[in-house]
Coordinates of C-alpha atoms in Angstrom, one line a residue:
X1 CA -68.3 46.9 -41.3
X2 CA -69.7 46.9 -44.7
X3 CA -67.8 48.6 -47.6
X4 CA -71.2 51.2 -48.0
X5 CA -70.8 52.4 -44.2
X6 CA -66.9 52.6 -44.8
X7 CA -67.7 55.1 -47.9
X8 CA -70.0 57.2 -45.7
X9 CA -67.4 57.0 -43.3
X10 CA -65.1 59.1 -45.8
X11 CA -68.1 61.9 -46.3
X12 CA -67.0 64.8 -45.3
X13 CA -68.3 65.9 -42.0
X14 CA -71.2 68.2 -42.9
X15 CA -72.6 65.7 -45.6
X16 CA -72.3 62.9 -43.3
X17 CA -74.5 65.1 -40.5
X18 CA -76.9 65.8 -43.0
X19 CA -77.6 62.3 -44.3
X20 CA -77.8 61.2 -40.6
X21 CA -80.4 63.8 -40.6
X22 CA -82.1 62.4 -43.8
X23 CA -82.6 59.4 -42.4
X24 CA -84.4 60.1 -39.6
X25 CA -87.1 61.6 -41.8
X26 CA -89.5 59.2 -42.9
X27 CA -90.6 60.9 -46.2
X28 CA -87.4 61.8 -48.4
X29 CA -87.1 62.9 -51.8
X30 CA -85.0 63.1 -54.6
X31 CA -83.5 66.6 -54.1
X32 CA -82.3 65.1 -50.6
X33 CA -80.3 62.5 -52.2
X34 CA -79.0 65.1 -54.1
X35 CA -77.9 68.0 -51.5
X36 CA -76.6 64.9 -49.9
X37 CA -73.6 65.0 -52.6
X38 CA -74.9 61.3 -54.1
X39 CA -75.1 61.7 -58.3
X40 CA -78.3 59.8 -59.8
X41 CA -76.5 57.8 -63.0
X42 CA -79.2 56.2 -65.4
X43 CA -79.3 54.5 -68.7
X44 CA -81.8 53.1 -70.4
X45 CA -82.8 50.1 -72.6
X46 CA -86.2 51.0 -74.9
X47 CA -87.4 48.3 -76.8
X48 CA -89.2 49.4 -79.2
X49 CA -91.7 46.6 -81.6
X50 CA -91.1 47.1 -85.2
X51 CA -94.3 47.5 -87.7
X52 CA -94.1 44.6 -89.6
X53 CA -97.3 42.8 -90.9
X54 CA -94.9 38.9 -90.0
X55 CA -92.5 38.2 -87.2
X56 CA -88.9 38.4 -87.0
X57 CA -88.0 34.6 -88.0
X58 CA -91.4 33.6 -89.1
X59 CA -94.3 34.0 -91.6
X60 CA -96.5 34.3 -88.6
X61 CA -98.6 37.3 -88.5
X62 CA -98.2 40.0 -85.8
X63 CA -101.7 40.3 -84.7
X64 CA -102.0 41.6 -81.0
X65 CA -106.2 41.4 -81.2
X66 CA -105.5 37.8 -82.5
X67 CA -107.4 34.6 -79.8
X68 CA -104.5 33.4 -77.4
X69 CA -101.7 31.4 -79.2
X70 CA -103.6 31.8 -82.8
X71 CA -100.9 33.3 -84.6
X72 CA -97.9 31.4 -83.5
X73 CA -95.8 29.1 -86.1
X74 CA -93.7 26.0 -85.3
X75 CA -90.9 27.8 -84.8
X76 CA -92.7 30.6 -82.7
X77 CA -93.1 27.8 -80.1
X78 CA -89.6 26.0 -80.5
X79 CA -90.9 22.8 -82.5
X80 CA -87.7 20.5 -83.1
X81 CA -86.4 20.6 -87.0
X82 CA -87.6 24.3 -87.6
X83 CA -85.4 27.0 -88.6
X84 CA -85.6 30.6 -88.4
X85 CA -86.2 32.7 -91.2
X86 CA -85.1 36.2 -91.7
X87 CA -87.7 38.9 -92.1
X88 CA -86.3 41.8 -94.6
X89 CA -88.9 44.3 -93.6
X90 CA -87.8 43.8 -90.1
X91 CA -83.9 44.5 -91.1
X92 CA -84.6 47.7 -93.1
X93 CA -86.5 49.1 -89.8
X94 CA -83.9 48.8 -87.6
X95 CA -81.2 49.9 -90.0
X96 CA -83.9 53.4 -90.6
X97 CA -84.1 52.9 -86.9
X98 CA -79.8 53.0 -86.5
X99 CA -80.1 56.4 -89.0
X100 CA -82.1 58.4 -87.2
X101 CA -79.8 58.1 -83.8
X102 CA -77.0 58.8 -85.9
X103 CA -75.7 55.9 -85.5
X104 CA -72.9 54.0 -87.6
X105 CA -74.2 51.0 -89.6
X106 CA -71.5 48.0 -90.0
X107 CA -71.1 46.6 -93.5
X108 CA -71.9 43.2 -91.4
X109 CA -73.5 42.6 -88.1
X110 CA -74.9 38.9 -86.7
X111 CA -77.0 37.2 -84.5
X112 CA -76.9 35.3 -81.5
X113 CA -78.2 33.3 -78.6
X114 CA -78.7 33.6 -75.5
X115 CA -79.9 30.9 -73.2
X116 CA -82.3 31.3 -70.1
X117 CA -85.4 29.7 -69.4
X118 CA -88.9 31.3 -69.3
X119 CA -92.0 29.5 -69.7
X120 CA -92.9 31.9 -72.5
X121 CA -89.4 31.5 -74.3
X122 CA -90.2 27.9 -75.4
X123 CA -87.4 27.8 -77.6
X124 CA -84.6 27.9 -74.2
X125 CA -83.3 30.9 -75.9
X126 CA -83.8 34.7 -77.4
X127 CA -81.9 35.3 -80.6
X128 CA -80.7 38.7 -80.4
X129 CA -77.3 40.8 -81.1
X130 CA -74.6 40.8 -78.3
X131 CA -71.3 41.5 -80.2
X132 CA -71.9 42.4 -83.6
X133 CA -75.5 44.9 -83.4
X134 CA -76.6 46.1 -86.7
X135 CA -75.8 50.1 -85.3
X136 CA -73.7 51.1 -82.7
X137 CA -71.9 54.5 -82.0
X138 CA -74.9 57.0 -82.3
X139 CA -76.1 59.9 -79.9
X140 CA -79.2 61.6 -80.1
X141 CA -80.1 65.4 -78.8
X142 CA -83.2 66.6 -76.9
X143 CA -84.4 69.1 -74.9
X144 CA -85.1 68.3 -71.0
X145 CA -87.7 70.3 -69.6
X146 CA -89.2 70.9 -65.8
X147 CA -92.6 69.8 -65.9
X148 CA -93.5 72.1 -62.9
X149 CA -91.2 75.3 -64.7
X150 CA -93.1 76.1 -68.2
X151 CA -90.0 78.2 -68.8
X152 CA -86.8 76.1 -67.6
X153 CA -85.7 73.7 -70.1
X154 CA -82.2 73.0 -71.4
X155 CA -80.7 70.7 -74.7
X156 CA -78.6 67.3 -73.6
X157 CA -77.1 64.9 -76.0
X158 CA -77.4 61.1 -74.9
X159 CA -75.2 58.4 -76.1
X160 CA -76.9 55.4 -78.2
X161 CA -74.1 52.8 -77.5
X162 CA -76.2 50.2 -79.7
X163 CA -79.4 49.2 -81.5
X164 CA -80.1 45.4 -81.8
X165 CA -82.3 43.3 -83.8
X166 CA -83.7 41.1 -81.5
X167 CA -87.2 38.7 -81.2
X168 CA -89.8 39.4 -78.2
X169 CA -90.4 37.0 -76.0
X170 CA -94.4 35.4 -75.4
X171 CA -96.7 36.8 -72.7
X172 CA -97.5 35.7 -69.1
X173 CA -100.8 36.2 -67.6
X174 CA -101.0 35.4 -63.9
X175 CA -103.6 34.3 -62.0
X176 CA -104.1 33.5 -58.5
X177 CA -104.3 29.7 -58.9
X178 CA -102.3 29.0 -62.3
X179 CA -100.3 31.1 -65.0
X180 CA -101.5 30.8 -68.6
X181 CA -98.9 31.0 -71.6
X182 CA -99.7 33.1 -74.6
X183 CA -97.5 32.7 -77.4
X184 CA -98.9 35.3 -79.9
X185 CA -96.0 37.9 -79.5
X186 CA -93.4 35.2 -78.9
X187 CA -91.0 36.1 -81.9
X188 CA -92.3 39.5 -83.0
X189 CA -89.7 41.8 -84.0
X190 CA -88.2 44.4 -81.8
X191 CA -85.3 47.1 -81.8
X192 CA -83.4 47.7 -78.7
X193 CA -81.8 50.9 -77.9
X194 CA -79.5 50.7 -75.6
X195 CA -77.6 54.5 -74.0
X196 CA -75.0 55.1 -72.3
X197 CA -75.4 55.8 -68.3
X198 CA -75.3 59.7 -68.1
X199 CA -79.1 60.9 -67.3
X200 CA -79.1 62.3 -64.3
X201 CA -82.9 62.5 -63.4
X202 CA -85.8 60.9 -64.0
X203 CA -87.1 64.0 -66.2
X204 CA -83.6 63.5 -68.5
X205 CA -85.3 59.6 -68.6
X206 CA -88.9 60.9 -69.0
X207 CA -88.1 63.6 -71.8
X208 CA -85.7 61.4 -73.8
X209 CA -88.0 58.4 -73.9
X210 CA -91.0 61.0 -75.2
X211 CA -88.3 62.4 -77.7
X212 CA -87.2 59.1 -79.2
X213 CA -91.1 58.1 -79.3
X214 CA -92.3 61.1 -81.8
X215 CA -88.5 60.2 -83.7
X216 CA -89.7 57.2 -84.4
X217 CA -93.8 57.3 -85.0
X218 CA -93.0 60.0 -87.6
X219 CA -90.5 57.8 -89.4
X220 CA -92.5 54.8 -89.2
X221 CA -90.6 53.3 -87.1
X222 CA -92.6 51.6 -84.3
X223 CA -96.0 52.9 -83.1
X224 CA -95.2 53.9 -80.1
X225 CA -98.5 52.9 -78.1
X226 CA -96.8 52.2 -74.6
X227 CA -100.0 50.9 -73.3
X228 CA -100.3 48.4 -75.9
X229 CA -96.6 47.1 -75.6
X230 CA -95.3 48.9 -78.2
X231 CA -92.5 50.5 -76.9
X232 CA -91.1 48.8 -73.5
X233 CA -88.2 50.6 -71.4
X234 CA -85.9 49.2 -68.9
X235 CA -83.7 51.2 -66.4
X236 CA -80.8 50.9 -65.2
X237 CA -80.2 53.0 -61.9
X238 CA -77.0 53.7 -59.7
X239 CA -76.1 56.3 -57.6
X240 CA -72.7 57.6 -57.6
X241 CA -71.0 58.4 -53.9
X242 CA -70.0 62.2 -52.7
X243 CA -66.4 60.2 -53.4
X244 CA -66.7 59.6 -56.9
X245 CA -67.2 55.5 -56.1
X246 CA -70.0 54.3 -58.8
X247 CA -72.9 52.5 -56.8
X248 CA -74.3 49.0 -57.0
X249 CA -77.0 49.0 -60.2
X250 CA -80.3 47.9 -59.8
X251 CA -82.7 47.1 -63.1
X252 CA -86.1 48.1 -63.6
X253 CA -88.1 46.1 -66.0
X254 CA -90.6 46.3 -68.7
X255 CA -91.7 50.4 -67.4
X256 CA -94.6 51.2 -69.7
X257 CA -95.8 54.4 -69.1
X258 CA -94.2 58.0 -68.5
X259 CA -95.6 58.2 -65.4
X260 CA -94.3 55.0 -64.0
X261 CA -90.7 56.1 -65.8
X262 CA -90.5 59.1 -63.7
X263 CA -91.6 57.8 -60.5
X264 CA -90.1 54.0 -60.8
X265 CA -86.6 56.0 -61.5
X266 CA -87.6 58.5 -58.5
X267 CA -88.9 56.1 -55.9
X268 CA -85.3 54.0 -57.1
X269 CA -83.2 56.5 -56.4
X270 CA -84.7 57.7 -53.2
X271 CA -84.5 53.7 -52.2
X272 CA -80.9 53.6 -52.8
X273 CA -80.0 56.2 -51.0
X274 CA -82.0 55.0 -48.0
X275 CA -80.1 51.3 -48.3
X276 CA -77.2 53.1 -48.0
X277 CA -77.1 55.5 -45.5
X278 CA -78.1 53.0 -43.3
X279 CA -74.9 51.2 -43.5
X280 CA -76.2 48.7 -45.9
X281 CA -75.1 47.2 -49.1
X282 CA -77.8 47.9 -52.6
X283 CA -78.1 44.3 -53.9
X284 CA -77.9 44.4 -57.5
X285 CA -81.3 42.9 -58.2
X286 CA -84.1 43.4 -61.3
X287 CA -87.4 45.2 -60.2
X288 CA -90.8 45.7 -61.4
X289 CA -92.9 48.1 -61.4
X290 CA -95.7 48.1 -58.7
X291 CA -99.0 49.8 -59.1
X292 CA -98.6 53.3 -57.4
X293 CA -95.3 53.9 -59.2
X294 CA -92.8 52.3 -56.7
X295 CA -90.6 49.4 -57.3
X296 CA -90.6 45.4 -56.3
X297 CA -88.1 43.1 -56.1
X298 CA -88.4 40.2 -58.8
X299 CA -84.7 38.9 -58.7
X300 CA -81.5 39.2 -57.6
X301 CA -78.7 39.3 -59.6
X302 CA -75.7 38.8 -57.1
X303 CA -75.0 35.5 -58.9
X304 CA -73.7 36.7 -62.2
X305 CA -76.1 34.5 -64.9
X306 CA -74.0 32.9 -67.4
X307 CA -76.6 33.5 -70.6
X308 CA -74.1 30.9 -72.4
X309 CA -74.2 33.5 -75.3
X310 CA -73.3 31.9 -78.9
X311 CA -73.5 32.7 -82.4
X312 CA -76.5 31.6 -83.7
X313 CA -76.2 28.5 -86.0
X314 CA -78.6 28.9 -88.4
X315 CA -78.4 32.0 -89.5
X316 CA -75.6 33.4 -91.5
X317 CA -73.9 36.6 -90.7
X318 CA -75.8 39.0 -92.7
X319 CA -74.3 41.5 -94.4
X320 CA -76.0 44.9 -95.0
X321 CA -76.1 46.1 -98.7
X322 CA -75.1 49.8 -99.7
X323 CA -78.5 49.5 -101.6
X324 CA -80.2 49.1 -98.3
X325 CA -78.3 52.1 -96.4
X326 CA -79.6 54.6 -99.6
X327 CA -82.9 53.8 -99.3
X328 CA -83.3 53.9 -95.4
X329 CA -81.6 57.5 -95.6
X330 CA -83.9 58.3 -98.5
X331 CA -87.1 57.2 -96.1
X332 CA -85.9 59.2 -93.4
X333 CA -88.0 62.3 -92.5
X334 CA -86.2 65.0 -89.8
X335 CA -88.8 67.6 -89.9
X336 CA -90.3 66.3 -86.5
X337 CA -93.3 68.9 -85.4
X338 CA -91.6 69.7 -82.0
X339 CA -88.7 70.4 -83.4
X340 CA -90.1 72.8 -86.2
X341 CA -92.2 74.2 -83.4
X342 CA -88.8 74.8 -81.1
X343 CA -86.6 76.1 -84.2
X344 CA -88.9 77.3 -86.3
X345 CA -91.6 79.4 -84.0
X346 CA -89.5 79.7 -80.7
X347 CA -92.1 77.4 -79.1
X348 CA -91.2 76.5 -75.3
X349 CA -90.0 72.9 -75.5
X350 CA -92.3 71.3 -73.3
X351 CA -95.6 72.7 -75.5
X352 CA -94.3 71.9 -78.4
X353 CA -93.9 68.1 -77.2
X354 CA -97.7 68.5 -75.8
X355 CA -99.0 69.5 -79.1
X356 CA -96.8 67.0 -80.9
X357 CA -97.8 63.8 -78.9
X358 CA -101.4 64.9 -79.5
X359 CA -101.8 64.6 -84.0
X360 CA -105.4 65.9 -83.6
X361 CA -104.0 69.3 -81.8
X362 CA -101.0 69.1 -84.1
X363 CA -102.9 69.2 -87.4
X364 CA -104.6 72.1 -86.0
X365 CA -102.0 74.2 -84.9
X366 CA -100.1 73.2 -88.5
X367 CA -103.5 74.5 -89.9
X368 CA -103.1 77.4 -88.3
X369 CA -99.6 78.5 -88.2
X370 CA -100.0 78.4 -92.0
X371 CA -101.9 81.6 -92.0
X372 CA -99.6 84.7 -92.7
X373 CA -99.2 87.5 -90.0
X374 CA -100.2 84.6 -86.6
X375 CA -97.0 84.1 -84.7
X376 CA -97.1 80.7 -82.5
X377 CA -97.1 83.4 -79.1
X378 CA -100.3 84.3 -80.3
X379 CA -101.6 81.1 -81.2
X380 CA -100.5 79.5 -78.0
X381 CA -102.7 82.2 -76.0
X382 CA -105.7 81.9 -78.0
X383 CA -105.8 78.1 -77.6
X384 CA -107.0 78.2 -73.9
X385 CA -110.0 80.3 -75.1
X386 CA -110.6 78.2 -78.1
X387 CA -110.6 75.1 -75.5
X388 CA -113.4 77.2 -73.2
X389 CA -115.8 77.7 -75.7
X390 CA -115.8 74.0 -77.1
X391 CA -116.1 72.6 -74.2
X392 CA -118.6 75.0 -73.3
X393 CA -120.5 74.4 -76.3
X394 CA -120.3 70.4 -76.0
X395 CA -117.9 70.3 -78.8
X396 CA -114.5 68.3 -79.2
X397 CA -111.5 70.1 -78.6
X398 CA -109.7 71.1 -81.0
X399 CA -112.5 71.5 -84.0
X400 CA -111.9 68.8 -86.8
X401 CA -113.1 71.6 -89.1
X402 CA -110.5 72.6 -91.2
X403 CA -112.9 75.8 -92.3
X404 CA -113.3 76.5 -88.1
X405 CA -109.1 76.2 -88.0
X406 CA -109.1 78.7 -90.6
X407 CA -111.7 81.0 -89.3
X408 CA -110.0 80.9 -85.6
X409 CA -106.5 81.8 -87.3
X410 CA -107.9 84.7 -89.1
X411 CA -110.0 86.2 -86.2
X412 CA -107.0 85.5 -83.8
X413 CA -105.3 87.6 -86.3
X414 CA -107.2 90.3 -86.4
X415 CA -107.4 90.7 -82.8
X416 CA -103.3 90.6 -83.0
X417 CA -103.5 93.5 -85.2
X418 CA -105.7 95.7 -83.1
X419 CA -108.7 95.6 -85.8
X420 CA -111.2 94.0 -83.3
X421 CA -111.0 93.7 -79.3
X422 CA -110.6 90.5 -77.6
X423 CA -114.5 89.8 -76.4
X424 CA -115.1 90.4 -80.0
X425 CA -113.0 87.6 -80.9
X426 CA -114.2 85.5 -78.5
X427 CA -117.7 85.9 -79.9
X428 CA -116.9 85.2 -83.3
X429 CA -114.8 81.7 -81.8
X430 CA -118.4 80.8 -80.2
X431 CA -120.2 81.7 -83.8
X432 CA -117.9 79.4 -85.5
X433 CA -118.0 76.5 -82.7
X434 CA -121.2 76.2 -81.6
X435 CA -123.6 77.9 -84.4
X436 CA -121.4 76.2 -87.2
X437 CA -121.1 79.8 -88.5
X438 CA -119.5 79.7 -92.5
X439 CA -118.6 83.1 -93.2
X440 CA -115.5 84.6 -93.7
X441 CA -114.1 86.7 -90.5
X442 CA -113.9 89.9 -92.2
X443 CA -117.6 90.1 -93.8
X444 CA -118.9 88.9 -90.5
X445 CA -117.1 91.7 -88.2
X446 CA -118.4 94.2 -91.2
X447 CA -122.1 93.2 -91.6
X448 CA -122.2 93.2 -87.7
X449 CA -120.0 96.6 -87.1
X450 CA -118.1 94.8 -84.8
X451 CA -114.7 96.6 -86.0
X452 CA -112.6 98.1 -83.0
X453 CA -113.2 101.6 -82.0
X454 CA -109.9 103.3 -81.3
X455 CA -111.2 107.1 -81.9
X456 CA -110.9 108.7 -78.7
X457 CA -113.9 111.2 -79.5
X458 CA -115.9 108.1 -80.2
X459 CA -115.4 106.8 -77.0
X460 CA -115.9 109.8 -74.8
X461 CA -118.9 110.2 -76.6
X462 CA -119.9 106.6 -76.0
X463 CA -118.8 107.0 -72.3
X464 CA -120.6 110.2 -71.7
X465 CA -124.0 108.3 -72.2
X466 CA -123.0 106.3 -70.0
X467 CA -122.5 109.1 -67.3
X468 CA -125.6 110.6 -67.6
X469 CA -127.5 107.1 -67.0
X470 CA -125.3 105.9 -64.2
X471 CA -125.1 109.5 -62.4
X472 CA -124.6 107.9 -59.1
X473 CA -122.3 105.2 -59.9
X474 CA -119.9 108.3 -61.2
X475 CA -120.3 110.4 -58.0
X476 CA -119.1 106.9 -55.9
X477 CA -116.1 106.4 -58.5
X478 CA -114.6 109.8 -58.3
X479 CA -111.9 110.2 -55.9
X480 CA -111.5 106.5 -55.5
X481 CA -108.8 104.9 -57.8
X482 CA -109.5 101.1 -57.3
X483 CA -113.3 101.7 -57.0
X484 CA -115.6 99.0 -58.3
X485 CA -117.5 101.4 -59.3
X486 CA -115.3 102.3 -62.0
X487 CA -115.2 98.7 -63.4
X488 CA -118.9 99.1 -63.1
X489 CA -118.8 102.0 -65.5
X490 CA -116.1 100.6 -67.6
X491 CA -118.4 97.3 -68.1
X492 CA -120.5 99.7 -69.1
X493 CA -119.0 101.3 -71.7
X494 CA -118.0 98.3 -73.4
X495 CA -121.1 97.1 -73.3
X496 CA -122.7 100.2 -74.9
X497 CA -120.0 99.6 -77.4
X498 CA -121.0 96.6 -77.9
X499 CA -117.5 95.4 -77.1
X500 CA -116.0 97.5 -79.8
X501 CA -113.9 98.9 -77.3
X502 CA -111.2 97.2 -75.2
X503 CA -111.2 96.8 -72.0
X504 CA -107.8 98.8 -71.2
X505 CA -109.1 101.3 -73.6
X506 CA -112.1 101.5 -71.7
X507 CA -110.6 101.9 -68.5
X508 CA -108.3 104.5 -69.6
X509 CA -111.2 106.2 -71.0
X510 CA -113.2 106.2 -67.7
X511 CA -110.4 107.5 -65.8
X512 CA -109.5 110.3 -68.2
X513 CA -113.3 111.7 -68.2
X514 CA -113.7 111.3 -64.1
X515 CA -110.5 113.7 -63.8
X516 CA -111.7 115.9 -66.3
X517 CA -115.3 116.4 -64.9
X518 CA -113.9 117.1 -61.4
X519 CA -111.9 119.8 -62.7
X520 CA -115.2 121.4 -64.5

């Protein structure tokens, strides 16, 4: 009997009934696993390609548009007699990169080797940093969020057991007949972030990785294009037993999306779970990624590879000068928009990452925030409109305009304030969009009259125009407190108004005078 079956074995008697169940299910999910007693246990390895114009040990340039195996030097493609040469650039970025996880940078750190064979390593080995990384010992705080919950979001701080300086490895491209070798990113420069196993969930995964992305794009950092490479995540998932026993992990490789994060780590987990319950043993194994989000084998890893790891012999141990810690932790910027959006405007976590990740809709909202008396509440609900009336006007979303920003804030404003109703507004967003409107807000409302009637005399004077040409849609509305033919004359109203009067104010109004001509 095999040791996973004995461990089920020691469930206690209602879990072990209810994974039985489970398993006879053929669809499961991850809140199964879960009531099941079995604990999710993740950490992650990002790899994130540093922004320099050369590669790590080379003057080759870093050119991912470049023809295949165009910018590759002898070294790049492990000619005999070359020697690596350290790129500065690439040292100061993952020192900045150490800073802003809070990490602690040694006075000395060093490279090393280790061994395997890829037909895109030519070299027989990756230099990289096992036992000496140039920061260890950071965390790094974010906010976790439900994606299907606007409103249920909590803070979790993630240990950063190490970054390491390390060279990226060349690029296979497989066909069905042959595989072709491209050596253009073979030594470009990359910092690995490796944390410490305690998400829990594939959100924790998703939300730190979209965290740690905006970190770094805003210092500079890495460019964070997932699609084109730029940033690269492993993941390493377990599950933990009802009994506390720590599972068999299983590595997913080279994830580069945030879709594929969440349902790689999802479609892991539930996978576990289902090896197990059935009395089987998870192989510890590295995975890909497939195409609708599940995971593949690629290898096992029950043999334990012996990397053959070594200092590397031709580079020094390179000590880090104080010189270089003052002027990464001058370069380092902390005002990150989400956060200013989160402790700054109270914005819900999970929009302020949406507007963030997006820099046309950030510069906007920036633009707008800046105007005195909007709250980001306020903003937040005039952006859906704002978004109807570009798109209905065949305009981009959200205006480049920095005059159309303004304009918005101000009329968004003024409806805030009571000063004009919302249709109102809404007419003055299409005047600005779509007819490229210049003036200001407040000489446009007052050479069209537009300001908001709040006078209740005005309004029952308004309103009794309206009775008199809609005599039989008031006798069907009286005695009938839902009617539509209220709504009918409240329409009305605002419409005689020309939308100077809200619609609550308008239907308040409408009620008040159908009371008060029945009790004539």
């Amino acid at each position: 009997m095999s040791a996973a079956l004995h461990r089920l074995q020691g469930i206690h008697g209602f879990q072990k009934h209810f994974v039985r169940r489970l398993c006879d299910r053929r669809q499961l999910s991850v809140a199964d696993v879960e009531k099941s007693g079995f604990q999710p246990k993740i950490g992650l390895e990002i790899h994130a390609q540093l922004p320099s114009k050369s590669k790590l040990f080379s003057r080759a340039p870093v050119d991912e548009n470049a023809p295949p195996n165009s910018a590759v030097s002898f070294f790049d493609c492990g000619s005999p007699g070359t020697l690596p040469v350290l790129n500065k650039q690439c040292v100061l970025l993952a020192i900045k990169a150490g800073l802003v996880l809070n990490c602690e940078v040694p006075s000395r750190c060093r490279f090393d080797r280790k061994h395997y064979f890829y037909a895109d390593m030519p070299m027989g080995y990756q230099i990289t940093q096992q036992d000496h990384p140039i920061a260890k010992n950071g965390y790094f705080d974010f906010y976790v969020y439900d994606f299907d919950k606007k409103n249920s979001w909590y803070e979790k701080r993630l240990e950063i057991e190490r970054v390491q300086l390390e060279m990226d490895s060349g690029k296979t491209i497989h066909d069905v007949n042959r595989s072709l070798i491209d050596l253009n990113r073979a030594g470009v420069a990359l910092a690995e972030i490796v944390t410490g196993p305690t998400l829990t969930s594939a959100a924790e995964a998703v939300c730190f990785v979209e965290q740690l992305r905006l970190l770094f794009i805003h210092n500079r950092i890495c460019e964070g294009e997932m699609h084109r490479g730029n940033l690269r995540v492993d993941a390493n998932v377990s599950l933990t037993h009802p009994d506390g026993m720590n599972g068999t992990r299983t590595e997913i490789k080279n994830i580069n999306s945030f879709r594929f994060i969440q349902s790689a780590i999802q479609s892991e987990i539930v996978r576990h779970f289902k090896v197990i319950s059935s009395g089987e043993e998870v192989i510890k194994e590295t995975r890909g990624v497939a195409f609708d989000g599940s995971t593949v084998s690629m290898r096992d890893k029950e043999v334990e590879v012996d990397y053959r790891m070594m200092p590397e012999p031709n580079l020094p141990v390179l000590r880090i000068r104080s010189e270089w810690l003052e002027d990464a932790k001058k370069s380092l910027s902390l005002d990150i928009p989400h956060l200013r959006y989160i402790q700054k405007f109270q914005m819900n976590p999970s929009l302020a990452i949406h507007i963030a990740k997006d820099e046309k809709l950030r510069r906007f909202v920036d633009r707008c925030l800046a105007m005195e008396g909007l709250t980001a509440d306020h903003l937040m609900l005039w952006l859906g409109e704002l978004k109807k009336v570009c798109q209905n006007s065949g305009k981009s979303y959200p205006p480049e305009s920095d005059l159309v920003a303004d304009r918005f804030a101000k009329a968004i404003c003024f409806e805030a304030t009571g000063k004009i109703t919302k249709l109102v507004c809404i007419d003055l967003l299409r005047a600005y969009v779509s007819e490229n409107e210049r003036q200001e807000v407040e000489k446009l409302v007052e050479a069209g009259a537009l300001w908001r009637i709040t006078s209740s005399d005005e309004m029952t004077k308004l309103l009794e125009a309206v009775f008199q040409a809609n005599a039989a849609t008031v006798a069907k509305a009286r005695g009938k407190p839902e009617s539509k033919h209220k709504n009918k004359l409240r329409n009305a109203l605002i419409e005689k108004s020309n939308k100077r009067i809200s619609v609550d104010d308008a239907a308040n109004c409408v009620a008040a005078l159908l009371v008060e001509t029945v009790d004539k």
